Structure formats: structure tokens, C-alpha cells
Coordinates of C-alpha atoms (C1' of nucleotides) in Angstrom, one line a residue:
Chain A
M1 CA 64.8 146.0 16.8
A2 CA 67.1 143.1 17.4
F3 CA 68.2 142.2 20.9
T4 CA 70.9 140.1 22.4
I5 CA 70.0 137.6 25.2
G6 CA 71.6 140.0 27.7
E7 CA 69.3 142.8 26.5
I8 CA 66.0 140.8 26.8
G9 CA 67.3 139.5 30.1
K10 CA 67.8 142.9 31.4
A11 CA 64.5 144.3 30.0
T12 CA 62.5 141.5 31.6
R13 CA 64.7 141.1 34.7
T14 CA 65.3 137.5 33.7
N15 CA 68.5 135.6 34.2
I16 CA 70.2 134.8 31.0
E17 CA 70.5 131.2 32.0
T18 CA 66.7 131.2 32.6
V19 CA 66.1 132.5 29.1
R20 CA 68.1 129.7 27.6
Y21 CA 66.3 127.3 29.9
Y22 CA 62.9 128.5 28.6
E23 CA 64.2 128.0 25.1
R24 CA 65.4 124.5 26.0
I25 CA 62.0 123.4 27.3
G26 CA 60.2 125.0 24.3
L27 CA 58.6 127.9 26.1
L28 CA 60.5 130.3 23.9
A29 CA 61.1 129.7 20.2
R30 CA 64.7 129.2 19.1
P31 CA 65.8 132.6 17.9
N32 CA 67.8 133.5 14.8
R33 CA 71.5 133.5 15.2
G34 CA 74.0 136.2 14.1
A35 CA 77.2 135.5 12.3
N36 CA 78.9 135.0 15.7
N37 CA 76.2 132.5 16.7
Y38 CA 74.7 134.9 19.2
R39 CA 71.0 134.7 19.7
S40 CA 69.1 137.5 18.1
Y41 CA 65.6 138.3 19.4
G42 CA 62.8 140.5 18.0
Q43 CA 60.1 142.4 19.7
D44 CA 57.7 139.4 19.6
A45 CA 60.2 137.3 21.6
L46 CA 60.6 140.1 24.1
D47 CA 56.8 140.4 24.5
R48 CA 56.5 136.7 24.9
L49 CA 59.2 136.6 27.6
S50 CA 57.4 139.5 29.4
F51 CA 54.2 137.5 29.4
I52 CA 56.0 134.5 30.9
R53 CA 57.7 136.6 33.6
R54 CA 54.5 138.4 34.5
S55 CA 52.7 135.0 34.7
R56 CA 55.5 133.5 36.8
D57 CA 55.4 136.6 39.1
L58 CA 51.7 135.8 39.6
G59 CA 52.7 132.3 40.6
F60 CA 51.6 130.3 37.6
S61 CA 53.6 127.2 37.0
L62 CA 55.5 126.8 33.8
E63 CA 52.9 124.3 32.6
Q64 CA 50.1 126.8 33.3
V65 CA 52.1 129.5 31.5
R66 CA 52.5 127.2 28.6
A67 CA 48.8 126.7 28.4
L68 CA 48.1 130.4 28.7
L69 CA 50.5 131.1 26.0
G70 CA 48.9 128.6 23.7
L71 CA 45.5 130.1 24.4
S72 CA 46.6 133.6 23.9
D73 CA 48.0 132.7 20.5
D74 CA 44.5 131.9 19.2
R75 CA 42.9 135.3 19.5
T76 CA 39.5 134.0 18.4
H77 CA 39.3 131.3 21.0
D78 CA 36.8 132.1 23.8
C79 CA 38.5 132.8 27.1
A80 CA 36.7 130.4 29.4
E81 CA 39.8 128.2 29.6
V82 CA 42.0 131.2 30.5
D83 CA 39.5 132.0 33.2
R84 CA 39.4 128.4 34.4
I85 CA 43.2 128.2 34.7
S86 CA 43.4 131.5 36.6
K87 CA 40.7 130.6 39.0
A88 CA 42.2 127.2 39.7
H89 CA 45.5 128.9 40.4
L90 CA 43.7 131.4 42.7
V91 CA 42.2 128.5 44.7
E92 CA 45.7 127.1 45.0
V93 CA 47.1 130.3 46.3
E94 CA 44.3 130.7 48.8
R95 CA 44.9 127.2 50.0
K96 CA 48.5 127.9 50.5
I97 CA 47.8 131.0 52.5
E98 CA 45.5 129.1 54.7
D99 CA 48.0 126.3 55.3
L100 CA 50.7 128.8 56.1
T101 CA 48.5 130.7 58.4
V102 CA 47.7 127.6 60.4
L103 CA 51.4 126.7 60.4
G104 CA 52.4 130.2 61.5
R105 CA 49.9 130.0 64.4
E106 CA 51.2 126.7 65.5
L107 CA 54.8 127.8 65.2
R108 CA 54.0 130.9 67.2
A109 CA 52.5 128.8 70.0
V110 CA 55.5 126.6 70.1
I111 CA 57.9 129.6 70.2
D112 CA 55.8 131.4 72.9
S113 CA 56.1 128.4 75.1
C114 CA 59.8 128.7 75.4
D115 CA 61.2 130.8 78.2
G116 CA 64.9 130.3 77.6
G117 CA 66.2 127.6 79.9
I118 CA 68.3 124.6 78.8
V119 CA 67.3 122.2 76.1
A120 CA 66.2 119.5 78.6
H121 CA 63.3 121.8 79.6
C122 CA 62.9 123.5 76.2
R123 CA 59.2 123.5 75.2
I124 CA 60.0 123.9 71.5
I125 CA 61.9 120.7 71.5
E126 CA 59.2 119.1 73.6
A127 CA 56.6 120.3 71.1
L128 CA 58.5 118.7 68.3
A129 CA 59.2 115.5 70.0
P130 CA 56.8 112.6 69.8
P131 CA 53.7 112.7 72.2
E132 CA 54.7 109.8 74.4
R133 CA 57.9 108.0 74.8
Chain B
M1 CA 60.4 96.6 70.1
A2 CA 61.9 96.1 66.6
F3 CA 60.2 97.7 63.6
T4 CA 60.6 97.2 59.9
I5 CA 60.9 100.2 57.6
G6 CA 57.3 99.7 56.6
E7 CA 56.2 99.8 60.2
I8 CA 58.0 103.0 61.1
G9 CA 56.8 104.4 57.8
K10 CA 53.2 103.7 58.6
A11 CA 53.6 104.9 62.2
T12 CA 54.9 108.3 61.1
R13 CA 53.0 108.5 57.9
T14 CA 56.3 108.7 56.0
N15 CA 57.0 107.1 52.7
I16 CA 59.5 104.3 52.8
E17 CA 61.6 105.9 50.2
T18 CA 61.7 109.0 52.3
V19 CA 63.0 107.1 55.3
R20 CA 65.8 105.6 53.2
Y21 CA 66.4 109.1 51.8
Y22 CA 66.8 110.5 55.4
E23 CA 69.2 107.7 56.1
R24 CA 71.2 108.4 53.0
I25 CA 71.6 112.1 53.9
G26 CA 72.5 111.2 57.4
L27 CA 69.4 112.5 59.2
L28 CA 68.7 109.0 60.5
A29 CA 71.4 106.6 61.7
R30 CA 72.0 103.5 59.7
P31 CA 69.9 100.9 61.5
N32 CA 70.8 97.3 62.4
R33 CA 70.0 94.7 59.7
G34 CA 68.4 91.3 60.2
A35 CA 69.6 88.1 58.7
N36 CA 67.6 88.9 55.6
N37 CA 69.3 92.3 55.3
Y38 CA 66.1 94.1 56.3
R39 CA 66.4 97.3 58.3
S40 CA 65.5 96.9 61.9
Y41 CA 64.6 100.0 63.9
G42 CA 64.1 100.6 67.7
Q43 CA 62.0 103.0 69.6
D44 CA 64.7 105.7 69.5
A45 CA 64.7 105.7 65.7
L46 CA 61.0 105.9 65.6
D47 CA 61.1 108.9 68.0
R48 CA 63.7 110.6 65.9
L49 CA 61.7 110.1 62.7
S50 CA 58.6 111.5 64.5
F51 CA 60.6 114.6 65.5
I52 CA 61.7 115.0 61.9
R53 CA 58.2 114.6 60.5
R54 CA 56.7 117.0 63.0
S55 CA 59.4 119.6 62.2
R56 CA 58.8 119.1 58.5
D57 CA 55.1 119.6 59.0
L58 CA 55.9 122.9 60.6
G59 CA 57.8 123.8 57.5
F60 CA 61.3 123.6 58.8
S61 CA 63.9 122.8 56.1
L62 CA 65.9 119.6 56.4
E63 CA 68.9 121.7 57.3
Q64 CA 66.9 123.3 60.1
V65 CA 65.7 120.0 61.2
R66 CA 69.3 118.7 61.3
A67 CA 70.3 121.7 63.5
L68 CA 67.3 121.2 65.8
L69 CA 68.1 117.5 66.1
G70 CA 71.7 118.3 66.9
L71 CA 70.6 120.8 69.6
S72 CA 68.0 118.5 71.1
D73 CA 70.7 115.8 71.5
D74 CA 72.6 118.0 74.0
R75 CA 70.1 118.3 76.8
T76 CA 72.3 120.6 78.8
H77 CA 72.7 123.2 76.0
D78 CA 70.7 126.4 76.5
C79 CA 67.9 126.7 74.0
A80 CA 68.5 130.2 72.7
E81 CA 69.6 128.7 69.4
V82 CA 66.5 126.6 69.1
D83 CA 64.5 129.7 69.7
R84 CA 66.5 131.6 67.1
I85 CA 66.0 129.0 64.4
S86 CA 62.3 128.8 65.1
K87 CA 61.8 132.6 65.1
A88 CA 63.7 132.9 61.8
H89 CA 61.5 130.3 60.4
L90 CA 58.4 132.1 61.6
V91 CA 59.6 135.3 59.9
E92 CA 60.0 133.3 56.7
V93 CA 56.5 131.9 57.0
E94 CA 55.0 135.3 57.6
R95 CA 56.8 136.8 54.7
K96 CA 55.5 134.0 52.5
I97 CA 51.9 134.7 53.7
E98 CA 52.3 138.3 52.8
D99 CA 53.7 137.6 49.4
L100 CA 50.9 135.2 48.6
T101 CA 48.3 137.6 49.9
V102 CA 49.5 140.3 47.6
L103 CA 49.7 137.8 44.7
G104 CA 46.1 136.6 45.5
R105 CA 44.8 140.1 45.4
E106 CA 46.4 140.8 42.1
L107 CA 45.2 137.6 40.7
R108 CA 41.7 138.3 41.8
A109 CA 41.8 141.7 40.2
V110 CA 42.9 140.1 36.9
I111 CA 40.2 137.4 37.1
D112 CA 37.4 139.9 37.9
S113 CA 38.3 141.9 34.9
C114 CA 37.3 139.0 32.6
D115 CA 33.7 138.9 31.4
G116 CA 34.0 135.9 29.1
G117 CA 34.4 137.0 25.5
I118 CA 37.0 135.8 23.1
V119 CA 40.7 135.8 23.8
A120 CA 41.3 138.9 21.6
H121 CA 39.4 140.9 24.2
C122 CA 40.3 138.9 27.3
R123 CA 41.4 141.1 30.1
I124 CA 43.4 138.3 31.8
I125 CA 45.6 137.8 28.8
E126 CA 45.8 141.6 28.5
A127 CA 46.9 141.9 32.1
L128 CA 49.6 139.3 31.6
A129 CA 50.8 140.8 28.3
P130 CA 53.5 143.5 28.3
P131 CA 52.3 147.0 29.1
E132 CA 52.9 148.5 25.6
R133 CA 53.5 146.9 22.3
Chain C
dA1 C1' 97.4 145.0 22.9
dT2 C1' 94.9 143.7 26.5
dA3 C1' 91.3 143.5 29.7
dA4 C1' 86.5 143.4 30.8
dA5 C1' 82.3 142.2 29.5
dC6 C1' 79.6 139.6 26.8
dC7 C1' 78.2 135.3 24.3
dC8 C1' 78.3 129.9 23.4
dT9 C1' 77.5 124.7 24.7
dG10 C1' 76.9 121.1 27.9
dT11 C1' 76.5 119.3 32.3
dA12 C1' 75.8 119.1 37.2
dG13 C1' 73.9 120.8 41.4
dG14 C1' 70.0 122.1 44.7
dC15 C1' 65.7 121.0 47.4
dA16 C1' 63.0 117.2 49.2
dC17 C1' 61.5 113.9 47.7
dT18 C1' 59.4 110.1 44.3
dA19 C1' 59.5 106.5 41.0
dC20 C1' 61.3 102.8 38.9
dA21 C1' 64.1 98.7 37.4
dG22 C1' 65.5 94.5 38.7
dG23 C1' 66.1 91.8 42.1
dG24 C1' 65.4 88.9 47.0
dT25 C1' 62.3 87.3 51.1
dC26 C1' 58.3 86.0 53.8
dA27 C1' 53.5 84.7 55.3
dA28 C1' 49.2 82.8 54.1
dG29 C1' 46.2 80.0 51.4
dA30 C1' 45.1 76.1 47.8
Chain D
dT1 C1' 54.3 71.9 48.4
dC2 C1' 53.6 75.5 45.5
dT3 C1' 52.3 79.9 44.5
dT4 C1' 50.6 84.4 45.1
dG5 C1' 51.0 88.7 47.0
dA6 C1' 53.1 91.8 50.1
dC7 C1' 57.0 93.3 51.7
dC8 C1' 62.1 94.4 51.5
dC9 C1' 66.8 95.5 49.1
dT10 C1' 70.1 98.6 46.0
dG11 C1' 71.0 102.0 42.7
dT12 C1' 69.7 105.3 39.6
dA13 C1' 67.0 108.8 37.4
dG14 C1' 63.2 112.0 37.3
dT15 C1' 60.3 116.1 39.3
dG16 C1' 60.0 121.8 39.1
dC17 C1' 62.5 125.7 38.2
dC18 C1' 66.1 127.3 37.9
dT19 C1' 71.3 128.3 38.9
dA20 C1' 76.2 127.6 38.5
dC21 C1' 79.9 126.0 36.6
dA22 C1' 83.8 124.6 33.1
dG23 C1' 85.9 125.6 29.2
dG24 C1' 85.6 127.9 25.4
dG25 C1' 84.8 132.1 21.6
dT26 C1' 83.7 137.4 20.6
dT27 C1' 83.1 142.2 21.1
dT28 C1' 84.1 146.6 23.1
dA29 C1' 86.7 150.0 25.4
dT30 C1' 91.0 151.8 26.8

DNA sequence: ATAAACCCTGTAGGCACTACAGGGTCAAGA
DNA sequence: TCTTGACCCTGTAGTGCCTACAGGGTTTAT
């Protein structure tokens, strides 16, 4: 029923330092302490950390996670805001994919142009260099 | 022939603070100074900064840029290393695209499951919450 | 008794900038 | 000539999200 920081870290695959960091920035409540001053967590803290981890795995920023946590605390609130945050994040993810796809295409073109001579004739370097000099 | 920091910044669409930052970390040489202690750049500095910008736009890290700059300086060097750095970077980019694609798919599934009730029944929150409680 | 494994606090580092405080300098207009 | 605004300088601190110490204390197993 009570867990050490190492235990919740292991259970959620979260670095101990990261758990303390989440506490420091107020994402996790300050837990009770034992006689030895060790942090002592309950199931609720473990659940909360799991929620954070899962959200982070889905690429939400810590600020977004903070908002989602706040919203999920009020069970009677309607979930339009949750939906909005998630959709905004999805748009972000899709934009990043597109950016990286373009970038990858460009990079591939640059690489393909190189046929392995010396740097003076290297097309990669040329492609990176300014257009006219 | 001689440019101020503002001018090379504008020409390469680089923030002035970023130019100074590149100088501080040794990516750009310390330029000559005028009587007023203003930085004074020549064409070579502008070219070098363009190279850096273009590489950054292609997603190379500053350390990779530093390596590419070093390699491009020795025009007689063979360009296998340039090729290697670029290909390693491309692999990275492709990995990121794949990660984001998976993430986007998951996120879309989570969002689709929400049909707009209250948080207590919100499938997004549910999907983020730990599996059993 | 001792060693390994765990826990504590506080601070600094990493990436690639960006922002700011608190100044100096320069070009153009009133 | 004065003033306004745009530019430049240095140095430091902040961003997001951790991660890695340093320098301690505690618990567990042998």
C-alpha cells in the first residue's frame, strides 16, 4: 500500500530524479515522509504518475499534462477542453511529421548527390554552402 | 564588403543573439571590431553563417554542424565522413518520423473514442489513466 | 561488521537558443 | 543643436525536460 520512490519509479518506468523533479514543479503532491525522511507514496500517487507518464509518452508537454490532470480531477466537468487539448496536440504532431518528411526528402536528395570524391567536389558540402559566392 | 551583426543576421534570417551565441561557442570566429567596438564581418563570415543556418534547417545538431564545417575546410579530404554524418542524421530523422506516426495514430484513436460527455465518462482521460485501479 | 543498494538535499549541466538589464553609439529629423 | 529611435555592447539568467553529480544518511543482506 505504501511505496518508496524507487518502487513507483520502477512501476512507471520513471527515473527517480524525474519523480522528484515532478514534485518540485508541483505536478506531483509532496508525499508523506517516513521516520527516515524517505518519501512514502500511496496508490493515488502511483496512478497520477502513471497518468503523467502515459501522457508524456503520447507527447503532451508538461503544461498540457498539468491541464489534463486539472481537468481529470473535476469528474463532473464536461470534456470539451480535454478534447481541445488533445486535438491541438495532434495537429502539432502532424505538423512535425510533415516538417520531418520534407526535411528527410531534402536530406536524401543531398546525400544521393554525393558520389564519394574529395570534399572540394562534394555535393553535400556544396548543397549546404551558400548559393553564390 | 563589411557587415554589422544586424546585417548578417538579416541576410541569414538569424537572430542577433544567436550569432553572438555561435561566436561564444566557437562556431563563428571572433570578428574584427570597429572603433565603436561593433562587430565587423566579411563575406567569408556571412558564407559560414549561411552554411550553419542551412545545416540547422536540415536538422543537423550544432555538433554535427561543427564537424561538417571542419570537414568542409579541408578541401582535399575525401568526403566519406561527410556522407557518414549525413546518413546517420537521415536515419535519425526517419526514426523520428516513425515514432511520431505511431504516436499520432494512438492519439487519434484516443481522441476518436471521445463523444463529448463529462469528464467522468471521458474516454480520453480513461485512456490516459492507469489500466487498473 | 561491512558492503551494496537505496534514500536525502541542493546544485549544475545539456541543448539551442532567447530574453533581459544596463549600458554605449549613430543617423535622421525638428 | 538637440533629441528620438534604431542599432550595438557585455554579461547573466531563463526556457523545457530532464539528468547527473556531490556529499551525505539509512537499510538490507551476507
